[in-house]
Amino acid sequence: MRVTSSLLLVALGLVDLTTAHPFWQDAETVLSASSVSTNQQKADAVKEAFQHAWNGYMKYAFPHDELRPVSNGYGDSRNGWGASAVDALSTAIIMGNQDAVNTILDHIKSIDYSKTSDQVSLFETTIRYLAGMLSGYDLLTGPAANLVTDSDSVDNLLTQSKNLADVLKFAFDTPSGVPYNGLNITSQGNDEATTNGLAVTGTLVLEWTRLSDLLGDDEYANLSQKAESYLLNPQPATTEPFPGLVGSHISIETGEFTDGSVSWNGGDDSFYEYLIKMYVYDPTRFKTYKDRWVLAAESTMKHLVSHPQPRPELTFLSSYNNGNYDLSSQHLTCFDGGSFLLGGSVLGRQDFIDFGLELVHGCEATYNSTLTHVGPDSWGWDPKRVPSNQKAFYEKAGFYINSGYYVLRPEVIESFYYAYRITGNSVYRDWVWNAFVAINATCRTDSGFAAVTNVNAANGGSKDDNQESFLFAEVLKYSYLTHAEDAEWQIQEGDKNTFVFNTEAHPMRVKHT
Ligand SMILES: *[C@@H]1O[C@H](CO)[C@@H](O)[C@H](O)[C@H]1NC(C)=O
Ligand SMILES: *[C@@H]1O[C@H](CO)[C@@H](O)[C@H](O)[C@H]1NC(C)=O
Ligand SMILES: *[C@@H]1O[C@H](CO)[C@@H](O)[C@H](O)[C@H]1NC(C)=O
Ligand SMILES: *[C@@H]1O[C@H](CO)[C@@H](O)[C@H](O)[C@H]1NC(C)=O
């Protein structure tokens, strides 16, 4: 069932904040504590946060993958190639942070992608390292060309991208062409999985195609598009329970789906995200991808849309498996509003834009209902499963918290950013700012930003000693872009985009420009 636009108006303007959101008072205090008011000052405040985290990373963790922001140690969760540095590159470029950019370019020269002692994730390596370098290359050979004078450092980004893809490409050497995700690059071995996941299989095609287009060598594009071909033509038919909505696992042997479990949650999410982004990247070559996204989007509006009983004006997406609906969702899922907004804008479909805004409002509710005004990692709204100690919270908020962690994820801010850029309505810009201020107040440490264990407890419960590289790549980039001036790399309305963001928020130049 779709919600009418009059219900959307209620969600937009007529909700009584003082009764619906008893904790709003706390956010007023937080907001007035910061003296910034203009967009320029807000953009500068995000730059300050970036510099703070960058300094801490440089001091205690570089060239390791990530900072431990409580103990001031470091971690190497992404093969020890300096994930935070590479992931920070495109944000540093967009912020005009020449110092950080030069440090990162020097570091990338020194990476040997053929060496690591740990298993390599094809997906994570593609979205963080490969995309980070390709985006840096596209920006520094394009609209940010004046930031770096040493053209060798810039050319090296493409050389290293090719080096990395050459290390990884054996992953696709399987009977079907569906890759293994867990790789041993030393032995050219794999984790012996029999299936690969929907998102990890379907979130390679933008990066590997971009690499091919830049090199003029279609080897990499072909590998990723061959894998994707099974996702675009799902077999057997039972694994596509609604048109465009497909199962979660694909056989590496045959390319057939092994289940029909459907969602936009983690594990499935960025497969749908990339269908429409490939069309933005090149509408000529990727029309079929767009058609599949439209089918999925229409089925989602019909079959997965869900409104919590206590607050029917809110919209969340449920998931579906074999006749059963699961009424729970995740922070990761909140990219969905942005995806509907991008698709709606690019295709001129107001129904997708309206639905995207409903999803954005649902995700905002998960933020502005908690004590910290940061949203939880996962939540539910199944009336039969409300935990007894959350009954009052559920009645007011419309959901109960399944995991109260916040691990510096970007998706809610990301979708606010799309909502602001596409509608021009400053409400969504304010929501980005509120989220940024709340994250800064809750997660900040002396050296960076930490994950927290309970967004509905004072100070976020306790701090978890980890700072994922996507803090730099995504949270700080979307927070900054929302308040920064218009630029070529910003999301534009309709068919005017000259960049498209990968799932890690690395902007890549679209093909036709
Ligand atoms: C990868 O394979 C090599 C050689 O067989 C082995 O020594 C190493 O332990 C393996 N690495 C991982 C992470 O399994
Ligand atoms: C890539 O695929 C196209 C179309 O099937 C084919 O013509 C081309 O030879 C392939 N390129 C490589 C390097 O395999
Ligand atoms: C809190 O979230 C609801 C639901 O999205 C929204 O309607 C309301 O405007 C938000 N409150 C504030 C103060 O932003
Ligand atoms: C972020 O936190 C720091 C440290 O508490 C503070 O100085 C700064 O003003 C905060 N920024 C914003 C925008 O609230």
Coordinates of C-alpha atoms and ligand atoms in Angstrom, one line a residue:
M1 CA 0.0 0.0 0.0
R2 CA 1.3 3.5 -0.8
V3 CA 0.8 6.4 1.5
T4 CA -1.0 9.3 0.0
S5 CA 0.7 12.7 -0.3
S6 CA -1.6 14.1 2.4
L7 CA -0.1 11.6 4.8
L8 CA 3.3 12.8 3.7
L9 CA 2.3 16.3 4.5
V10 CA 1.4 15.2 8.0
A11 CA 4.9 13.7 8.4
L12 CA 6.4 16.9 7.0
G13 CA 4.7 19.5 9.0
L14 CA 1.9 18.6 11.3
V15 CA 3.5 16.3 13.8
D16 CA 3.5 17.9 17.3
L17 CA 7.2 17.7 18.3
T18 CA 6.7 18.5 21.9
T19 CA 4.4 15.5 22.5
A20 CA 5.8 13.1 19.9
H21 CA 9.5 13.7 20.7
P22 CA 10.0 14.1 24.4
F23 CA 13.8 14.1 24.0
W24 CA 13.9 17.0 21.6
Q25 CA 14.7 19.3 24.5
D26 CA 18.1 17.7 24.8
A27 CA 19.0 18.3 21.2
E28 CA 18.1 22.0 21.6
T29 CA 20.7 22.2 24.3
V30 CA 23.3 20.4 22.1
L31 CA 22.5 22.7 19.2
S32 CA 22.7 26.0 21.1
A33 CA 26.0 24.8 22.6
S34 CA 27.6 25.2 19.2
S35 CA 27.8 28.8 18.0
V36 CA 27.7 28.1 14.2
S37 CA 24.8 29.3 12.1
T38 CA 25.6 29.9 8.5
N39 CA 26.2 27.0 6.0
Q40 CA 29.8 28.2 5.5
Q41 CA 30.3 27.9 9.3
K42 CA 28.7 24.5 9.3
A43 CA 30.9 23.3 6.4
D44 CA 33.9 24.6 8.3
A45 CA 32.8 22.7 11.5
V46 CA 32.7 19.5 9.5
K47 CA 36.2 20.3 8.2
E48 CA 37.3 20.8 11.8
A49 CA 36.0 17.3 12.6
F50 CA 37.8 15.8 9.7
Q51 CA 41.1 17.5 10.7
H52 CA 40.6 16.3 14.3
A53 CA 40.2 12.7 13.2
W54 CA 42.9 13.0 10.6
N55 CA 45.4 14.3 13.1
G56 CA 44.6 11.5 15.5
Y57 CA 45.0 8.9 12.8
M58 CA 48.3 10.4 11.6
K59 CA 49.7 10.6 15.2
Y60 CA 48.7 7.1 16.4
A61 CA 47.7 4.8 13.5
F62 CA 49.1 5.8 10.1
P63 CA 50.0 3.9 7.9
H64 CA 47.8 1.2 9.5
D65 CA 44.2 0.7 8.5
E66 CA 42.4 2.4 11.3
L67 CA 42.7 4.3 14.6
R68 CA 41.7 2.8 17.9
P69 CA 40.2 6.2 19.1
V70 CA 39.9 5.3 22.8
S71 CA 43.3 3.6 23.5
N72 CA 45.1 5.5 20.8
G73 CA 46.3 2.3 19.2
Y74 CA 45.7 1.0 15.7
G75 CA 44.0 -1.8 13.8
D76 CA 44.6 -3.5 10.4
S77 CA 41.2 -4.9 9.6
R78 CA 41.6 -4.2 5.8
N79 CA 44.9 -6.0 5.0
G80 CA 47.1 -3.3 6.4
W81 CA 47.3 -1.1 3.3
G82 CA 46.3 2.0 5.1
A83 CA 42.5 1.8 4.6
S84 CA 41.7 5.1 6.4
A85 CA 44.2 7.0 4.3
V86 CA 42.9 5.7 1.0
D87 CA 39.3 6.0 2.1
A88 CA 39.9 9.6 3.2
L89 CA 41.4 10.7 -0.2
S90 CA 38.3 11.8 -2.0
T91 CA 36.9 13.6 1.1
A92 CA 40.2 15.4 1.6
I93 CA 40.2 16.5 -2.1
I94 CA 36.6 17.8 -1.9
M95 CA 37.5 19.7 1.3
G96 CA 40.5 21.2 -0.4
N97 CA 42.8 19.7 2.3
Q98 CA 46.1 19.8 0.3
D99 CA 48.2 18.6 3.2
A100 CA 46.2 15.4 3.7
V101 CA 45.9 14.9 0.0
N102 CA 49.7 15.0 -0.5
T103 CA 50.3 12.6 2.4
I104 CA 47.8 10.1 1.0
L105 CA 49.1 10.3 -2.5
D106 CA 52.6 9.6 -1.2
H107 CA 51.3 6.7 0.9
I108 CA 49.5 5.2 -2.1
K109 CA 52.9 5.1 -4.0
S110 CA 54.3 2.9 -1.2
I111 CA 51.5 0.3 -1.1
D112 CA 52.3 -3.2 -2.3
Y113 CA 48.8 -4.7 -3.0
S114 CA 50.3 -8.1 -3.7
K115 CA 51.2 -8.6 0.0
T116 CA 49.1 -9.2 3.0
S117 CA 49.0 -11.9 5.7
D118 CA 45.2 -11.8 6.0
Q119 CA 42.3 -13.0 3.8
V120 CA 41.2 -10.3 1.4
S121 CA 37.5 -9.3 0.9
L122 CA 36.9 -8.7 -2.8
F123 CA 33.9 -6.4 -1.9
E124 CA 35.5 -4.4 0.8
T125 CA 38.8 -4.0 -1.2
T126 CA 36.8 -2.8 -4.2
I127 CA 34.6 -0.3 -2.5
R128 CA 37.2 1.2 -0.2
Y129 CA 40.7 0.9 -1.9
L130 CA 39.9 0.6 -5.6
A131 CA 37.1 3.1 -5.5
G132 CA 39.1 5.5 -3.3
M133 CA 41.9 5.6 -5.8
L134 CA 39.7 5.8 -8.9
S135 CA 37.7 8.6 -7.4
G136 CA 40.9 10.4 -6.5
Y137 CA 42.0 10.0 -10.1
D138 CA 38.7 11.3 -11.5
L139 CA 38.7 14.3 -9.2
L140 CA 42.4 15.2 -9.6
T141 CA 42.3 14.9 -13.3
G142 CA 39.0 16.8 -13.4
P143 CA 37.4 19.5 -11.2
A144 CA 40.1 19.4 -8.5
A145 CA 43.1 19.3 -10.9
N146 CA 44.6 22.5 -9.4
L147 CA 45.0 20.9 -6.0
V148 CA 48.1 18.7 -6.9
T149 CA 50.9 19.8 -9.1
D150 CA 52.8 16.5 -9.3
S151 CA 51.1 14.7 -12.1
D152 CA 53.0 11.5 -11.4
S153 CA 51.2 11.1 -8.1
V154 CA 47.9 11.4 -9.8
D155 CA 48.8 9.0 -12.7
N156 CA 50.0 6.6 -10.0
L157 CA 46.4 6.3 -8.7
L158 CA 45.3 4.7 -11.9
T159 CA 48.5 2.5 -12.1
Q160 CA 47.8 1.3 -8.5
S161 CA 44.2 0.7 -9.3
K162 CA 45.2 -1.6 -12.2
N163 CA 47.8 -3.3 -9.9
L164 CA 45.2 -4.0 -7.3
A165 CA 42.6 -5.3 -9.8
D166 CA 45.3 -7.5 -11.3
V167 CA 45.9 -9.0 -7.9
L168 CA 42.2 -9.6 -7.3
K169 CA 40.9 -10.7 -10.7
F170 CA 41.5 -14.4 -10.2
A171 CA 38.5 -14.3 -7.9
F172 CA 36.3 -14.4 -11.0
D173 CA 37.9 -17.5 -12.3
T174 CA 35.1 -19.8 -11.3
P175 CA 32.8 -22.1 -13.3
S176 CA 30.1 -19.5 -13.5
G177 CA 32.1 -16.3 -13.3
V178 CA 30.4 -15.4 -10.0
P179 CA 33.5 -14.5 -7.8
Y180 CA 34.6 -15.8 -4.5
N181 CA 34.6 -13.0 -2.0
G182 CA 37.1 -14.3 0.5
L183 CA 40.5 -14.5 -1.2
N184 CA 44.0 -15.7 -0.4
I185 CA 46.0 -13.5 -2.8
T186 CA 49.3 -15.3 -1.9
S187 CA 48.1 -18.8 -2.9
Q188 CA 45.4 -17.5 -5.3
G189 CA 43.1 -19.5 -3.1
N190 CA 39.7 -18.8 -1.7
D191 CA 37.5 -19.4 1.4
E192 CA 35.8 -22.4 -0.3
A193 CA 32.4 -20.9 0.0
T194 CA 29.8 -22.4 -2.3
T195 CA 27.7 -19.3 -2.6
N196 CA 28.4 -15.6 -2.8
G197 CA 26.1 -12.9 -1.3
L198 CA 23.9 -10.6 -3.4
A199 CA 25.5 -7.3 -2.3
V200 CA 29.1 -8.4 -2.4
T201 CA 28.5 -9.9 -5.9
G202 CA 26.5 -6.9 -7.1
T203 CA 28.7 -4.1 -5.8
L204 CA 31.7 -4.5 -8.0
V205 CA 30.4 -3.5 -11.4
L206 CA 30.7 0.3 -11.0
E207 CA 34.3 0.2 -9.9
W208 CA 35.5 -2.5 -12.3
T209 CA 33.7 -0.8 -15.2
R210 CA 35.2 2.6 -14.4
L211 CA 38.6 1.1 -14.2
S212 CA 38.2 -0.5 -17.7
D213 CA 36.8 2.7 -19.1
L214 CA 39.8 4.7 -17.8
L215 CA 42.3 2.2 -19.0
G216 CA 40.6 1.5 -22.4
D217 CA 40.7 -2.2 -21.6
D218 CA 37.4 -4.0 -21.1
E219 CA 38.8 -7.0 -19.2
Y220 CA 37.8 -5.7 -15.8
A221 CA 34.4 -4.5 -16.9
N222 CA 33.7 -7.9 -18.5
L223 CA 34.5 -9.8 -15.4
S224 CA 32.2 -7.8 -13.2
Q225 CA 29.4 -7.6 -15.8
K226 CA 29.5 -11.4 -16.3
A227 CA 29.0 -11.9 -12.6
E228 CA 26.2 -9.3 -12.6
S229 CA 24.5 -11.0 -15.5
Y230 CA 23.2 -13.7 -13.1
L231 CA 21.7 -11.1 -10.8
L232 CA 19.9 -9.4 -13.7
N233 CA 18.4 -12.7 -14.9
P234 CA 17.7 -14.5 -11.7
Q235 CA 17.2 -18.3 -11.9
P236 CA 15.2 -20.3 -10.9
A237 CA 12.1 -18.1 -11.1
T238 CA 11.1 -18.9 -7.4
T239 CA 14.1 -16.9 -6.3
E240 CA 12.4 -13.7 -7.5
P241 CA 9.3 -13.7 -5.4
F242 CA 8.3 -10.2 -6.5
P243 CA 9.4 -8.6 -9.9
G244 CA 12.9 -7.2 -9.4
L245 CA 13.3 -8.4 -5.8
V246 CA 15.7 -11.3 -5.7
G247 CA 17.2 -13.8 -3.2
S248 CA 20.3 -13.3 -1.1
H249 CA 22.8 -16.0 -2.2
I250 CA 24.1 -17.1 -5.6
S251 CA 25.8 -20.4 -6.4
I252 CA 29.4 -19.8 -7.4
E253 CA 29.3 -23.1 -9.4
T254 CA 26.1 -22.3 -11.5
G255 CA 25.2 -18.7 -11.0
E256 CA 21.7 -19.7 -9.8
F257 CA 20.2 -18.2 -6.7
T258 CA 19.9 -20.6 -3.8
D259 CA 17.2 -18.8 -1.9
G260 CA 14.3 -16.3 -2.4
S261 CA 14.8 -14.2 0.8
V262 CA 14.3 -10.6 -0.1
S263 CA 15.3 -7.3 1.6
W264 CA 17.1 -4.0 1.2
N265 CA 19.1 -4.7 4.4
G266 CA 22.9 -5.4 4.8
G267 CA 23.9 -8.3 2.6
D268 CA 21.5 -7.3 -0.2
D269 CA 21.5 -3.4 0.0
S270 CA 24.0 -2.1 -2.5
F271 CA 23.0 -4.6 -5.3
Y272 CA 19.9 -2.4 -5.6
E273 CA 21.9 0.8 -5.1
Y274 CA 24.2 0.0 -8.0
L275 CA 21.4 -0.9 -10.5
I276 CA 20.3 2.7 -10.8
K277 CA 23.8 4.1 -10.3
M278 CA 25.0 2.2 -13.3
Y279 CA 22.4 3.9 -15.3
V280 CA 23.5 7.3 -14.0
Y281 CA 27.1 6.2 -14.9
D282 CA 26.1 5.3 -18.5
P283 CA 22.5 5.3 -19.6
T284 CA 23.4 3.8 -22.9
R285 CA 25.1 0.7 -21.7
F286 CA 23.1 0.1 -18.5
K287 CA 19.5 0.5 -19.5
T288 CA 18.7 -3.1 -18.4
Y289 CA 20.1 -2.3 -15.0
K290 CA 17.7 0.6 -14.7
D291 CA 14.8 -1.5 -15.8
R292 CA 15.6 -4.0 -13.0
W293 CA 15.9 -1.2 -10.5
V294 CA 12.5 0.2 -11.5
L295 CA 10.9 -3.3 -11.1
A296 CA 12.5 -3.7 -7.7
A297 CA 11.5 -0.2 -6.6
E298 CA 7.8 -0.7 -7.7
S299 CA 7.7 -4.1 -5.9
T300 CA 9.2 -2.6 -2.8
M301 CA 6.5 0.1 -2.7
K302 CA 3.8 -2.6 -3.1
H303 CA 5.1 -5.4 -1.0
L304 CA 7.8 -4.3 1.5
V305 CA 6.4 -1.0 2.7
S306 CA 5.4 -1.1 6.3
H307 CA 4.0 1.3 8.9
P308 CA 4.5 0.8 12.6
Q309 CA 1.3 0.5 14.6
P310 CA 1.9 3.2 17.1
R311 CA 3.1 5.7 14.5
P312 CA 1.4 4.9 11.2
E313 CA 2.8 8.0 9.6
L314 CA 6.3 6.4 9.6
T315 CA 7.5 4.2 6.7
F316 CA 10.0 1.4 7.1
L317 CA 10.9 -1.5 4.8
S318 CA 10.2 -5.0 6.0
S319 CA 11.9 -8.0 4.5
Y320 CA 10.2 -11.1 3.0
N321 CA 11.0 -14.8 3.0
N322 CA 8.7 -17.6 1.9
G323 CA 5.4 -16.0 2.8
N324 CA 6.7 -14.3 6.0
Y325 CA 7.4 -10.6 6.6
D326 CA 10.1 -9.6 9.1
L327 CA 9.3 -6.3 10.7
S328 CA 12.8 -5.1 11.4
S329 CA 15.3 -2.9 9.7
Q330 CA 18.9 -1.6 9.9
H331 CA 20.9 1.6 9.8
L332 CA 22.5 0.1 6.6
T333 CA 19.0 0.0 5.0
C334 CA 18.6 3.7 5.3
F335 CA 20.5 4.2 2.0
D336 CA 17.1 3.3 0.5
G337 CA 15.6 6.8 0.7
G338 CA 18.6 8.1 -1.2
S339 CA 18.3 5.4 -3.8
F340 CA 14.6 6.2 -4.4
L341 CA 15.3 9.9 -4.6
L342 CA 18.2 9.5 -7.1
G343 CA 16.1 7.1 -9.2
G344 CA 13.0 9.3 -9.0
S345 CA 15.0 12.4 -10.0
V346 CA 16.9 10.8 -12.8
L347 CA 13.8 9.1 -14.3
G348 CA 11.4 11.9 -13.6
R349 CA 9.2 9.7 -11.4
Q350 CA 7.6 11.8 -8.6
D351 CA 6.2 8.6 -7.0
F352 CA 9.7 7.4 -6.3
I353 CA 10.7 10.8 -5.0
D354 CA 7.7 10.9 -2.6
F355 CA 8.4 7.4 -1.4
G356 CA 12.1 8.2 -1.0
L357 CA 11.1 11.1 1.3
E358 CA 8.8 8.8 3.3
L359 CA 11.8 6.5 3.9
V360 CA 14.0 9.4 4.8
H361 CA 11.4 10.5 7.4
G362 CA 11.4 7.0 8.9
C363 CA 15.1 7.0 9.2
E364 CA 15.1 10.5 10.8
A365 CA 12.6 9.1 13.4
T366 CA 15.2 6.5 14.4
Y367 CA 17.6 9.4 15.1
N368 CA 15.4 12.0 16.7
S369 CA 13.7 9.5 19.0
T370 CA 16.8 8.4 21.0
L371 CA 18.4 10.1 23.9
T372 CA 21.6 11.0 22.0
H373 CA 19.7 11.8 18.7
V374 CA 21.9 9.3 17.0
G375 CA 20.1 6.3 15.5
P376 CA 20.5 2.6 16.4
D377 CA 22.2 0.0 14.3
S378 CA 19.0 -2.1 14.0
W379 CA 15.4 -1.9 15.2
G380 CA 12.0 -3.6 14.9
W381 CA 8.3 -2.7 15.0
D382 CA 6.6 -6.1 15.3
P383 CA 3.9 -5.6 17.9
K384 CA 4.4 -9.3 19.0
R385 CA 8.0 -8.8 19.7
V386 CA 8.3 -5.6 21.7
P387 CA 10.8 -6.2 24.5
S388 CA 9.1 -5.7 27.8
N389 CA 11.6 -3.0 28.9
Q390 CA 10.9 -1.0 25.7
K391 CA 7.1 -0.9 25.7
A392 CA 7.0 2.8 26.5
F393 CA 9.7 3.7 24.1
Y394 CA 8.0 1.7 21.3
E395 CA 4.7 3.4 21.9
K396 CA 6.3 6.9 21.6
A397 CA 8.9 6.2 19.0
G398 CA 7.1 3.6 16.8
F399 CA 9.9 1.1 17.0
Y400 CA 12.1 -0.8 19.5
I401 CA 15.8 -1.0 19.4
N402 CA 17.4 -4.4 18.5
S403 CA 21.0 -3.1 18.5
G404 CA 21.7 0.2 20.1
Y405 CA 25.2 0.4 18.6
Y406 CA 26.3 3.3 16.4
V407 CA 29.4 2.3 14.5
L408 CA 29.9 5.6 12.5
R409 CA 27.7 4.5 9.7
P410 CA 26.7 7.1 7.1
E411 CA 23.4 5.9 5.5
V412 CA 21.0 8.1 7.3
I413 CA 23.0 11.3 6.6
E414 CA 23.6 10.0 3.1
S415 CA 19.8 9.9 2.3
F416 CA 19.3 13.3 4.0
Y417 CA 21.9 14.6 1.6
Y418 CA 20.1 13.2 -1.5
A419 CA 16.8 14.6 -0.1
Y420 CA 18.3 18.0 0.3
R421 CA 20.0 18.1 -3.1
I422 CA 17.0 16.8 -4.9
T423 CA 14.1 18.7 -3.2
G424 CA 16.1 21.8 -2.1
N425 CA 14.1 21.7 1.1
S426 CA 16.3 23.0 3.9
V427 CA 14.6 20.7 6.5
Y428 CA 16.8 17.9 5.2
R429 CA 19.9 20.0 5.5
D430 CA 19.0 20.7 9.1
W431 CA 18.6 17.0 9.7
V432 CA 22.2 16.4 8.4
W433 CA 23.4 19.1 10.7
N434 CA 21.5 17.7 13.7
A435 CA 22.9 14.3 13.1
F436 CA 26.4 15.6 12.7
V437 CA 26.2 17.6 15.9
A438 CA 24.8 14.6 17.8
I439 CA 27.6 12.3 16.4
N440 CA 30.2 14.9 17.3
A441 CA 28.8 15.2 20.8
T442 CA 28.4 11.4 21.4
C443 CA 31.3 9.7 19.6
R444 CA 34.2 12.2 19.7
T445 CA 37.3 11.3 21.6
D446 CA 40.6 13.1 22.1
S447 CA 42.0 11.5 19.0
G448 CA 39.0 10.8 16.7
F449 CA 35.5 9.3 16.8
A450 CA 34.5 6.1 18.4
A451 CA 31.6 3.7 17.9
V452 CA 29.2 3.7 20.8
T453 CA 27.3 0.8 22.3
N454 CA 23.9 2.4 23.2
V455 CA 22.5 5.4 21.4
N456 CA 19.6 5.5 23.8
A457 CA 21.8 5.9 26.9
A458 CA 23.5 9.0 28.2
N459 CA 26.7 9.6 26.2
G460 CA 26.0 6.7 24.0
G461 CA 26.5 4.1 26.7
S462 CA 30.2 3.2 26.4
K463 CA 32.7 3.8 23.7
D464 CA 33.8 1.0 21.4
D465 CA 37.5 1.4 20.5
N466 CA 37.2 1.4 16.7
Q467 CA 37.0 4.1 14.0
E468 CA 36.0 2.6 10.7
S469 CA 37.6 4.2 7.6
F470 CA 34.1 5.1 6.4
L471 CA 34.0 7.9 9.0
F472 CA 36.4 9.7 6.6
A473 CA 34.9 8.5 3.4
E474 CA 31.2 8.9 4.1
V475 CA 30.0 10.5 7.3
L476 CA 32.3 13.5 7.0
K477 CA 31.9 13.8 3.3
Y478 CA 28.1 13.8 3.2
S479 CA 28.0 16.1 6.2
Y480 CA 30.3 18.5 4.5
L481 CA 28.8 18.4 1.0
T482 CA 25.3 19.2 2.4
H483 CA 26.6 22.5 3.7
A484 CA 29.2 23.3 1.0
E485 CA 28.7 25.3 -2.2
D486 CA 27.5 23.7 -5.4
A487 CA 30.2 21.9 -7.3
E488 CA 30.6 19.4 -10.2
W489 CA 30.9 16.5 -7.8
Q490 CA 27.6 17.3 -5.9
I491 CA 24.4 15.4 -6.7
Q492 CA 22.3 17.2 -9.2
E493 CA 18.7 16.9 -10.2
G494 CA 17.6 14.9 -13.2
D495 CA 20.1 13.9 -15.8
K496 CA 22.6 16.7 -14.8
N497 CA 25.0 14.5 -12.7
T498 CA 28.6 14.5 -13.8
F499 CA 29.7 12.3 -10.9
V500 CA 28.1 9.2 -9.3
F501 CA 29.0 8.1 -5.8
N502 CA 30.0 4.5 -5.2
T503 CA 28.6 2.8 -2.1
E504 CA 31.6 4.1 0.0
A505 CA 30.8 7.7 -1.2
H506 CA 33.7 7.9 -3.6
P507 CA 32.5 10.1 -6.5
M508 CA 33.4 8.8 -10.0
R509 CA 33.0 10.7 -13.2
V510 CA 30.1 9.5 -15.3
K511 CA 30.9 8.1 -18.7
H512 CA 29.3 10.7 -21.0
T513 CA 31.3 13.7 -19.6
Ligands
LIG1 C1 47.4 -18.1 2.1 O1 48.1 -19.2 1.5 C2 49.5 -19.3 2.0 C3 50.2 -20.3 1.1 O2 49.4 -21.5 1.0 C4 49.5 -19.6 3.4 O3 50.8 -19.7 3.9 C5 48.7 -18.5 4.2 O4 48.6 -18.9 5.5 C6 47.3 -18.3 3.6 N1 46.8 -17.1 4.2 C7 45.6 -17.1 4.7 C8 45.1 -15.7 5.3 O5 44.9 -18.0 4.8
LIG2 C1 34.8 -8.2 -23.3 O1 33.5 -8.5 -23.8 C2 33.3 -8.1 -25.1 C3 31.8 -8.4 -25.5 O2 31.5 -9.7 -25.1 C4 34.3 -8.8 -26.1 O3 34.1 -8.4 -27.4 C5 35.7 -8.5 -25.6 O4 36.6 -9.2 -26.4 C6 35.9 -8.8 -24.2 N1 37.2 -8.3 -23.8 C7 38.1 -9.0 -23.1 C8 39.4 -8.4 -22.8 O5 37.9 -10.2 -22.8
LIG3 C1 11.7 13.8 13.9 O1 11.3 12.8 13.0 C2 10.0 13.0 12.4 C3 9.8 11.8 11.6 O2 10.6 11.8 10.5 C4 9.9 14.3 11.6 O3 8.6 14.4 11.1 C5 10.2 15.4 12.6 O4 10.2 16.6 11.8 C6 11.6 15.2 13.2 N1 11.8 16.2 14.2 C7 12.7 17.2 14.0 C8 12.7 18.2 15.1 O5 13.5 17.3 13.1
LIG4 C1 32.4 19.1 18.2 O1 33.0 18.7 19.4 C2 34.1 19.6 19.8 C3 34.7 19.0 21.1 O2 33.7 18.9 22.0 C4 33.6 21.0 20.0 O3 34.6 21.9 20.3 C5 32.9 21.5 18.7 O4 32.4 22.7 18.8 C6 31.9 20.5 18.3 N1 31.3 20.9 17.0 C7 30.0 21.1 16.8 C8 29.6 21.6 15.4 O5 29.2 20.9 17.6

